[in-house]
């Protein structure tokens, strides 16, 4: 259940995209702000933090009277997605970054519901009971190892 206005706006925009059957939506920032009884900067915050390239989206905007914000979901080639992800992983991965990555891999069909749930569970800060930066380093190693194991399994 969405717990704050940012979660509610994010869920609404994702639902719009799903219902449209397309991988793109166009919105008017001011109209959306009025609909959710919030300031337009709240819409900017949601888009800039929840619809990033790491989450699998490209955002375009046109300012002015007829301006819009276009949010496009990017689908990558399934065969290359994992290797691109593994190459982009650094030595440290935050919980929010790992959640976004696993969500994207799941949405793009690379991970099953069960695999995504299992990986998310093992990467939680409550499970990785270490201080920073050690926790983020361990998370990066676990994530890379799990994805490599899954990739190897899929090839056979």
mmCIF file with all atom_site columns, C-alpha atoms in Angstrom:
data_model
loop_
_atom_site.group_PDB
_atom_site.id
_atom_site.type_symbol
_atom_site.label_atom_id
_atom_site.label_alt_id
_atom_site.label_comp_id
_atom_site.label_asym_id
_atom_site.label_entity_id
_atom_site.label_seq_id
_atom_site.pdbx_PDB_ins_code
_atom_site.Cartn_x
_atom_site.Cartn_y
_atom_site.Cartn_z
_atom_site.occupancy
_atom_site.B_iso_or_equiv
_atom_site.pdbx_formal_charge
_atom_site.auth_seq_id
_atom_site.auth_comp_id
_atom_site.auth_asym_id
_atom_site.auth_atom_id
_atom_site.pdbx_PDB_model_num
ATOM 1   C CA . UNK A 1 1   ? 0.000  0.000   0.000   1.00 0.00 ? 1   UNK A CA 1
ATOM 2   C CA . UNK A 1 2   ? 1.374  3.417   -0.933  1.00 0.00 ? 2   UNK A CA 1
ATOM 3   C CA . UNK A 1 3   ? 2.305  5.287   2.199   1.00 0.00 ? 3   UNK A CA 1
ATOM 4   C CA . UNK A 1 4   ? 3.139  8.812   1.070   1.00 0.00 ? 4   UNK A CA 1
ATOM 5   C CA . UNK A 1 5   ? 2.336  11.207  -1.747  1.00 0.00 ? 5   UNK A CA 1
ATOM 6   C CA . UNK A 1 6   ? 5.486  10.293  -3.691  1.00 0.00 ? 6   UNK A CA 1
ATOM 7   C CA . UNK A 1 7   ? 4.560  6.593   -3.614  1.00 0.00 ? 7   UNK A CA 1
ATOM 8   C CA . UNK A 1 8   ? 1.004  7.406   -4.669  1.00 0.00 ? 8   UNK A CA 1
ATOM 9   C CA . UNK A 1 9   ? 2.122  9.569   -7.604  1.00 0.00 ? 9   UNK A CA 1
ATOM 10  C CA . UNK A 1 10  ? 4.668  6.953   -8.705  1.00 0.00 ? 10  UNK A CA 1
ATOM 11  C CA . UNK A 1 11  ? 2.056  4.187   -8.600  1.00 0.00 ? 11  UNK A CA 1
ATOM 12  C CA . UNK A 1 12  ? -0.405 6.356   -10.533 1.00 0.00 ? 12  UNK A CA 1
ATOM 13  C CA . UNK A 1 13  ? 2.105  7.101   -13.307 1.00 0.00 ? 13  UNK A CA 1
ATOM 14  C CA . UNK A 1 14  ? 3.104  3.439   -13.592 1.00 0.00 ? 14  UNK A CA 1
ATOM 15  C CA . UNK A 1 15  ? -0.561 2.431   -13.726 1.00 0.00 ? 15  UNK A CA 1
ATOM 16  C CA . UNK A 1 16  ? -1.158 4.981   -16.505 1.00 0.00 ? 16  UNK A CA 1
ATOM 17  C CA . UNK A 1 17  ? 1.667  3.442   -18.473 1.00 0.00 ? 17  UNK A CA 1
ATOM 18  C CA . UNK A 1 18  ? 0.342  -0.087  -17.942 1.00 0.00 ? 18  UNK A CA 1
ATOM 19  C CA . UNK A 1 19  ? -3.210 0.881   -18.857 1.00 0.00 ? 19  UNK A CA 1
ATOM 20  C CA . UNK A 1 20  ? -2.084 2.673   -22.009 1.00 0.00 ? 20  UNK A CA 1
ATOM 21  C CA . UNK A 1 21  ? -0.487 -0.510  -23.300 1.00 0.00 ? 21  UNK A CA 1
ATOM 22  C CA . UNK A 1 22  ? 2.414  1.617   -24.441 1.00 0.00 ? 22  UNK A CA 1
ATOM 23  C CA . UNK A 1 23  ? 5.816  2.228   -22.966 1.00 0.00 ? 23  UNK A CA 1
ATOM 24  C CA . UNK A 1 24  ? 5.331  5.990   -22.937 1.00 0.00 ? 24  UNK A CA 1
ATOM 25  C CA . UNK A 1 25  ? 3.057  8.522   -21.261 1.00 0.00 ? 25  UNK A CA 1
ATOM 26  C CA . UNK A 1 26  ? 2.834  12.301  -21.480 1.00 0.00 ? 26  UNK A CA 1
ATOM 27  C CA . UNK A 1 27  ? 1.692  14.335  -18.525 1.00 0.00 ? 27  UNK A CA 1
ATOM 28  C CA . UNK A 1 28  ? 1.179  17.975  -17.656 1.00 0.00 ? 28  UNK A CA 1
ATOM 29  C CA . UNK A 1 29  ? 3.074  18.690  -14.446 1.00 0.00 ? 29  UNK A CA 1
ATOM 30  C CA . UNK A 1 30  ? 0.709  21.395  -13.179 1.00 0.00 ? 30  UNK A CA 1
ATOM 31  C CA . UNK A 1 31  ? -2.397 19.345  -13.912 1.00 0.00 ? 31  UNK A CA 1
ATOM 32  C CA . UNK A 1 32  ? -0.934 16.344  -12.101 1.00 0.00 ? 32  UNK A CA 1
ATOM 33  C CA . UNK A 1 33  ? 0.001  18.546  -9.132  1.00 0.00 ? 33  UNK A CA 1
ATOM 34  C CA . UNK A 1 34  ? -3.588 19.848  -8.974  1.00 0.00 ? 34  UNK A CA 1
ATOM 35  C CA . UNK A 1 35  ? -4.966 16.307  -9.183  1.00 0.00 ? 35  UNK A CA 1
ATOM 36  C CA . UNK A 1 36  ? -2.859 15.213  -6.192  1.00 0.00 ? 36  UNK A CA 1
ATOM 37  C CA . UNK A 1 37  ? -3.196 18.509  -4.296  1.00 0.00 ? 37  UNK A CA 1
ATOM 38  C CA . UNK A 1 38  ? 0.545  19.060  -4.134  1.00 0.00 ? 38  UNK A CA 1
ATOM 39  C CA . UNK A 1 39  ? 3.069  21.546  -5.445  1.00 0.00 ? 39  UNK A CA 1
ATOM 40  C CA . UNK A 1 40  ? 4.568  20.998  -8.913  1.00 0.00 ? 40  UNK A CA 1
ATOM 41  C CA . UNK A 1 41  ? 8.008  20.510  -7.360  1.00 0.00 ? 41  UNK A CA 1
ATOM 42  C CA . UNK A 1 42  ? 6.643  17.330  -5.738  1.00 0.00 ? 42  UNK A CA 1
ATOM 43  C CA . UNK A 1 43  ? 5.941  15.977  -9.225  1.00 0.00 ? 43  UNK A CA 1
ATOM 44  C CA . UNK A 1 44  ? 9.497  16.919  -10.244 1.00 0.00 ? 44  UNK A CA 1
ATOM 45  C CA . UNK A 1 45  ? 10.848 15.075  -7.209  1.00 0.00 ? 45  UNK A CA 1
ATOM 46  C CA . UNK A 1 46  ? 8.941  11.887  -8.020  1.00 0.00 ? 46  UNK A CA 1
ATOM 47  C CA . UNK A 1 47  ? 10.012 11.928  -11.652 1.00 0.00 ? 47  UNK A CA 1
ATOM 48  C CA . UNK A 1 48  ? 13.659 12.718  -10.911 1.00 0.00 ? 48  UNK A CA 1
ATOM 49  C CA . UNK A 1 49  ? 13.985 10.000  -8.243  1.00 0.00 ? 49  UNK A CA 1
ATOM 50  C CA . UNK A 1 50  ? 11.594 7.247   -9.347  1.00 0.00 ? 50  UNK A CA 1
ATOM 51  C CA . UNK A 1 51  ? 11.820 7.433   -13.139 1.00 0.00 ? 51  UNK A CA 1
ATOM 52  C CA . UNK A 1 52  ? 15.552 7.416   -13.726 1.00 0.00 ? 52  UNK A CA 1
ATOM 53  C CA . UNK A 1 53  ? 17.618 5.513   -16.261 1.00 0.00 ? 53  UNK A CA 1
ATOM 54  C CA . UNK A 1 54  ? 18.631 3.138   -13.431 1.00 0.00 ? 54  UNK A CA 1
ATOM 55  C CA . UNK A 1 55  ? 14.942 2.337   -13.054 1.00 0.00 ? 55  UNK A CA 1
ATOM 56  C CA . UNK A 1 56  ? 14.634 1.843   -16.823 1.00 0.00 ? 56  UNK A CA 1
ATOM 57  C CA . UNK A 1 57  ? 13.057 5.139   -17.871 1.00 0.00 ? 57  UNK A CA 1
ATOM 58  C CA . UNK A 1 58  ? 13.954 8.122   -20.015 1.00 0.00 ? 58  UNK A CA 1
ATOM 59  C CA . UNK A 1 59  ? 12.293 11.419  -19.185 1.00 0.00 ? 59  UNK A CA 1
ATOM 60  C CA . UNK A 1 60  ? 11.880 14.240  -21.683 1.00 0.00 ? 60  UNK A CA 1
ATOM 61  C CA . UNK A 1 61  ? 10.303 17.576  -20.936 1.00 0.00 ? 61  UNK A CA 1
ATOM 62  C CA . UNK A 1 62  ? 9.186  20.637  -22.797 1.00 0.00 ? 62  UNK A CA 1
ATOM 63  C CA . UNK A 1 63  ? 8.654  23.782  -20.819 1.00 0.00 ? 63  UNK A CA 1
ATOM 64  C CA . UNK A 1 64  ? 6.215  26.559  -21.578 1.00 0.00 ? 64  UNK A CA 1
ATOM 65  C CA . UNK A 1 65  ? 2.461  26.915  -22.017 1.00 0.00 ? 65  UNK A CA 1
ATOM 66  C CA . UNK A 1 66  ? 2.021  23.710  -23.999 1.00 0.00 ? 66  UNK A CA 1
ATOM 67  C CA . UNK A 1 67  ? 4.775  21.947  -22.129 1.00 0.00 ? 67  UNK A CA 1
ATOM 68  C CA . UNK A 1 68  ? 4.701  18.339  -21.110 1.00 0.00 ? 68  UNK A CA 1
ATOM 69  C CA . UNK A 1 69  ? 6.723  15.658  -19.412 1.00 0.00 ? 69  UNK A CA 1
ATOM 70  C CA . UNK A 1 70  ? 7.135  12.449  -21.406 1.00 0.00 ? 70  UNK A CA 1
ATOM 71  C CA . UNK A 1 71  ? 8.154  9.318   -19.523 1.00 0.00 ? 71  UNK A CA 1
ATOM 72  C CA . UNK A 1 72  ? 9.358  6.447   -21.674 1.00 0.00 ? 72  UNK A CA 1
ATOM 73  C CA . UNK A 1 73  ? 10.081 2.956   -20.375 1.00 0.00 ? 73  UNK A CA 1
ATOM 74  C CA . UNK A 1 74  ? 13.202 1.550   -21.975 1.00 0.00 ? 74  UNK A CA 1
ATOM 75  C CA . UNK A 1 75  ? 13.303 -2.149  -22.690 1.00 0.00 ? 75  UNK A CA 1
ATOM 76  C CA . UNK A 1 76  ? 16.721 -3.562  -23.300 1.00 0.00 ? 76  UNK A CA 1
ATOM 77  C CA . UNK A 1 77  ? 17.635 -6.637  -25.262 1.00 0.00 ? 77  UNK A CA 1
ATOM 78  C CA . UNK A 1 78  ? 17.173 -9.472  -22.786 1.00 0.00 ? 78  UNK A CA 1
ATOM 79  C CA . UNK A 1 79  ? 20.414 -11.184 -23.819 1.00 0.00 ? 79  UNK A CA 1
ATOM 80  C CA . UNK A 1 80  ? 22.528 -8.094  -23.185 1.00 0.00 ? 80  UNK A CA 1
ATOM 81  C CA . UNK A 1 81  ? 20.713 -6.635  -20.186 1.00 0.00 ? 81  UNK A CA 1
ATOM 82  C CA . UNK A 1 82  ? 22.362 -8.782  -17.542 1.00 0.00 ? 82  UNK A CA 1
ATOM 83  C CA . UNK A 1 83  ? 25.877 -8.259  -18.831 1.00 0.00 ? 83  UNK A CA 1
ATOM 84  C CA . UNK A 1 84  ? 25.305 -4.504  -19.018 1.00 0.00 ? 84  UNK A CA 1
ATOM 85  C CA . UNK A 1 85  ? 24.054 -4.596  -15.432 1.00 0.00 ? 85  UNK A CA 1
ATOM 86  C CA . UNK A 1 86  ? 27.011 -6.631  -14.210 1.00 0.00 ? 86  UNK A CA 1
ATOM 87  C CA . UNK A 1 87  ? 29.477 -4.299  -15.947 1.00 0.00 ? 87  UNK A CA 1
ATOM 88  C CA . UNK A 1 88  ? 27.808 -1.267  -14.394 1.00 0.00 ? 88  UNK A CA 1
ATOM 89  C CA . UNK A 1 89  ? 27.850 -2.610  -10.825 1.00 0.00 ? 89  UNK A CA 1
ATOM 90  C CA . UNK A 1 90  ? 30.399 -0.834  -8.724  1.00 0.00 ? 90  UNK A CA 1
ATOM 91  C CA . UNK A 1 91  ? 32.147 -1.998  -5.593  1.00 0.00 ? 91  UNK A CA 1
ATOM 92  C CA . UNK A 1 92  ? 29.250 -0.711  -3.485  1.00 0.00 ? 92  UNK A CA 1
ATOM 93  C CA . UNK A 1 93  ? 25.484 -0.854  -4.060  1.00 0.00 ? 93  UNK A CA 1
ATOM 94  C CA . UNK A 1 94  ? 22.915 0.814   -1.803  1.00 0.00 ? 94  UNK A CA 1
ATOM 95  C CA . UNK A 1 95  ? 19.704 -0.940  -0.851  1.00 0.00 ? 95  UNK A CA 1
ATOM 96  C CA . UNK A 1 96  ? 17.601 1.472   -2.910  1.00 0.00 ? 96  UNK A CA 1
ATOM 97  C CA . UNK A 1 97  ? 19.831 1.007   -5.972  1.00 0.00 ? 97  UNK A CA 1
ATOM 98  C CA . UNK A 1 98  ? 19.703 -2.792  -5.639  1.00 0.00 ? 98  UNK A CA 1
ATOM 99  C CA . UNK A 1 99  ? 15.909 -2.685  -5.269  1.00 0.00 ? 99  UNK A CA 1
ATOM 100 C CA . UNK A 1 100 ? 15.581 -0.556  -8.404  1.00 0.00 ? 100 UNK A CA 1
ATOM 101 C CA . UNK A 1 101 ? 17.862 -2.865  -10.334 1.00 0.00 ? 101 UNK A CA 1
ATOM 102 C CA . UNK A 1 102 ? 16.098 -6.054  -9.277  1.00 0.00 ? 102 UNK A CA 1
ATOM 103 C CA . UNK A 1 103 ? 12.717 -4.448  -10.030 1.00 0.00 ? 103 UNK A CA 1
ATOM 104 C CA . UNK A 1 104 ? 13.931 -3.532  -13.511 1.00 0.00 ? 104 UNK A CA 1
ATOM 105 C CA . UNK A 1 105 ? 15.331 -7.001  -14.220 1.00 0.00 ? 105 UNK A CA 1
ATOM 106 C CA . UNK A 1 106 ? 12.023 -8.487  -13.046 1.00 0.00 ? 106 UNK A CA 1
ATOM 107 C CA . UNK A 1 107 ? 9.898  -6.090  -15.084 1.00 0.00 ? 107 UNK A CA 1
ATOM 108 C CA . UNK A 1 108 ? 11.992 -6.773  -18.201 1.00 0.00 ? 108 UNK A CA 1
ATOM 109 C CA . UNK A 1 109 ? 11.460 -10.501 -17.771 1.00 0.00 ? 109 UNK A CA 1
ATOM 110 C CA . UNK A 1 110 ? 14.951 -11.456 -16.742 1.00 0.00 ? 110 UNK A CA 1
ATOM 111 C CA . UNK A 1 111 ? 13.988 -12.484 -13.215 1.00 0.00 ? 111 UNK A CA 1
ATOM 112 C CA . UNK A 1 112 ? 10.957 -14.507 -12.165 1.00 0.00 ? 112 UNK A CA 1
ATOM 113 C CA . UNK A 1 113 ? 8.771  -13.341 -9.284  1.00 0.00 ? 113 UNK A CA 1
ATOM 114 C CA . UNK A 1 114 ? 10.446 -15.891 -7.041  1.00 0.00 ? 114 UNK A CA 1
ATOM 115 C CA . UNK A 1 115 ? 14.005 -14.962 -8.053  1.00 0.00 ? 115 UNK A CA 1
ATOM 116 C CA . UNK A 1 116 ? 13.347 -11.251 -7.610  1.00 0.00 ? 116 UNK A CA 1
ATOM 117 C CA . UNK A 1 117 ? 11.789 -11.813 -4.194  1.00 0.00 ? 117 UNK A CA 1
ATOM 118 C CA . UNK A 1 118 ? 14.672 -14.013 -3.051  1.00 0.00 ? 118 UNK A CA 1
ATOM 119 C CA . UNK A 1 119 ? 17.341 -11.557 -4.206  1.00 0.00 ? 119 UNK A CA 1
ATOM 120 C CA . UNK A 1 120 ? 15.512 -8.611  -2.606  1.00 0.00 ? 120 UNK A CA 1
ATOM 121 C CA . UNK A 1 121 ? 15.266 -10.509 0.682   1.00 0.00 ? 121 UNK A CA 1
ATOM 122 C CA . UNK A 1 122 ? 18.956 -11.395 0.819   1.00 0.00 ? 122 UNK A CA 1
ATOM 123 C CA . UNK A 1 123 ? 20.057 -7.817  0.077   1.00 0.00 ? 123 UNK A CA 1
ATOM 124 C CA . UNK A 1 124 ? 18.072 -6.050  2.831   1.00 0.00 ? 124 UNK A CA 1
ATOM 125 C CA . UNK A 1 125 ? 20.038 -4.018  5.343   1.00 0.00 ? 125 UNK A CA 1
ATOM 126 C CA . UNK A 1 126 ? 18.457 -6.017  8.168   1.00 0.00 ? 126 UNK A CA 1
ATOM 127 C CA . UNK A 1 127 ? 20.015 -9.182  6.731   1.00 0.00 ? 127 UNK A CA 1
ATOM 128 C CA . UNK A 1 128 ? 23.364 -7.587  5.944   1.00 0.00 ? 128 UNK A CA 1
ATOM 129 C CA . UNK A 1 129 ? 23.934 -6.508  9.524   1.00 0.00 ? 129 UNK A CA 1
ATOM 130 C CA . UNK A 1 130 ? 27.143 -4.561  8.908   1.00 0.00 ? 130 UNK A CA 1
ATOM 131 C CA . UNK A 1 131 ? 28.099 -0.918  9.121   1.00 0.00 ? 131 UNK A CA 1
ATOM 132 C CA . UNK A 1 132 ? 28.480 1.169   5.984   1.00 0.00 ? 132 UNK A CA 1
ATOM 133 C CA . UNK A 1 133 ? 30.415 0.952   3.687   1.00 0.00 ? 133 UNK A CA 1
ATOM 134 C CA . UNK A 1 134 ? 30.934 -2.771  4.348   1.00 0.00 ? 134 UNK A CA 1
ATOM 135 C CA . UNK A 1 135 ? 27.214 -3.477  3.989   1.00 0.00 ? 135 UNK A CA 1
ATOM 136 C CA . UNK A 1 136 ? 27.050 -1.871  0.516   1.00 0.00 ? 136 UNK A CA 1
ATOM 137 C CA . UNK A 1 137 ? 30.216 -3.711  -0.552  1.00 0.00 ? 137 UNK A CA 1
ATOM 138 C CA . UNK A 1 138 ? 28.800 -7.061  0.541   1.00 0.00 ? 138 UNK A CA 1
ATOM 139 C CA . UNK A 1 139 ? 25.493 -6.243  -1.177  1.00 0.00 ? 139 UNK A CA 1
ATOM 140 C CA . UNK A 1 140 ? 27.325 -5.550  -4.458  1.00 0.00 ? 140 UNK A CA 1
ATOM 141 C CA . UNK A 1 141 ? 29.201 -8.863  -4.250  1.00 0.00 ? 141 UNK A CA 1
ATOM 142 C CA . UNK A 1 142 ? 26.059 -10.839 -3.396  1.00 0.00 ? 142 UNK A CA 1
ATOM 143 C CA . UNK A 1 143 ? 24.049 -9.216  -6.161  1.00 0.00 ? 143 UNK A CA 1
ATOM 144 C CA . UNK A 1 144 ? 26.745 -9.819  -8.771  1.00 0.00 ? 144 UNK A CA 1
ATOM 145 C CA . UNK A 1 145 ? 27.179 -13.429 -7.633  1.00 0.00 ? 145 UNK A CA 1
ATOM 146 C CA . UNK A 1 146 ? 23.447 -14.154 -7.707  1.00 0.00 ? 146 UNK A CA 1
ATOM 147 C CA . UNK A 1 147 ? 23.028 -12.648 -11.176 1.00 0.00 ? 147 UNK A CA 1
ATOM 148 C CA . UNK A 1 148 ? 26.047 -14.508 -12.534 1.00 0.00 ? 148 UNK A CA 1
ATOM 149 C CA . UNK A 1 149 ? 24.705 -17.795 -11.145 1.00 0.00 ? 149 UNK A CA 1
ATOM 150 C CA . UNK A 1 150 ? 21.320 -17.167 -12.735 1.00 0.00 ? 150 UNK A CA 1
ATOM 151 C CA . UNK A 1 151 ? 22.961 -16.265 -16.056 1.00 0.00 ? 151 UNK A CA 1
ATOM 152 C CA . UNK A 1 152 ? 25.017 -19.457 -16.018 1.00 0.00 ? 152 UNK A CA 1
ATOM 153 C CA . UNK A 1 153 ? 21.915 -21.514 -15.204 1.00 0.00 ? 153 UNK A CA 1
ATOM 154 C CA . UNK A 1 154 ? 19.956 -19.969 -18.091 1.00 0.00 ? 154 UNK A CA 1
ATOM 155 C CA . UNK A 1 155 ? 22.669 -20.824 -20.609 1.00 0.00 ? 155 UNK A CA 1
ATOM 156 C CA . UNK A 1 156 ? 22.551 -24.546 -19.895 1.00 0.00 ? 156 UNK A CA 1
#
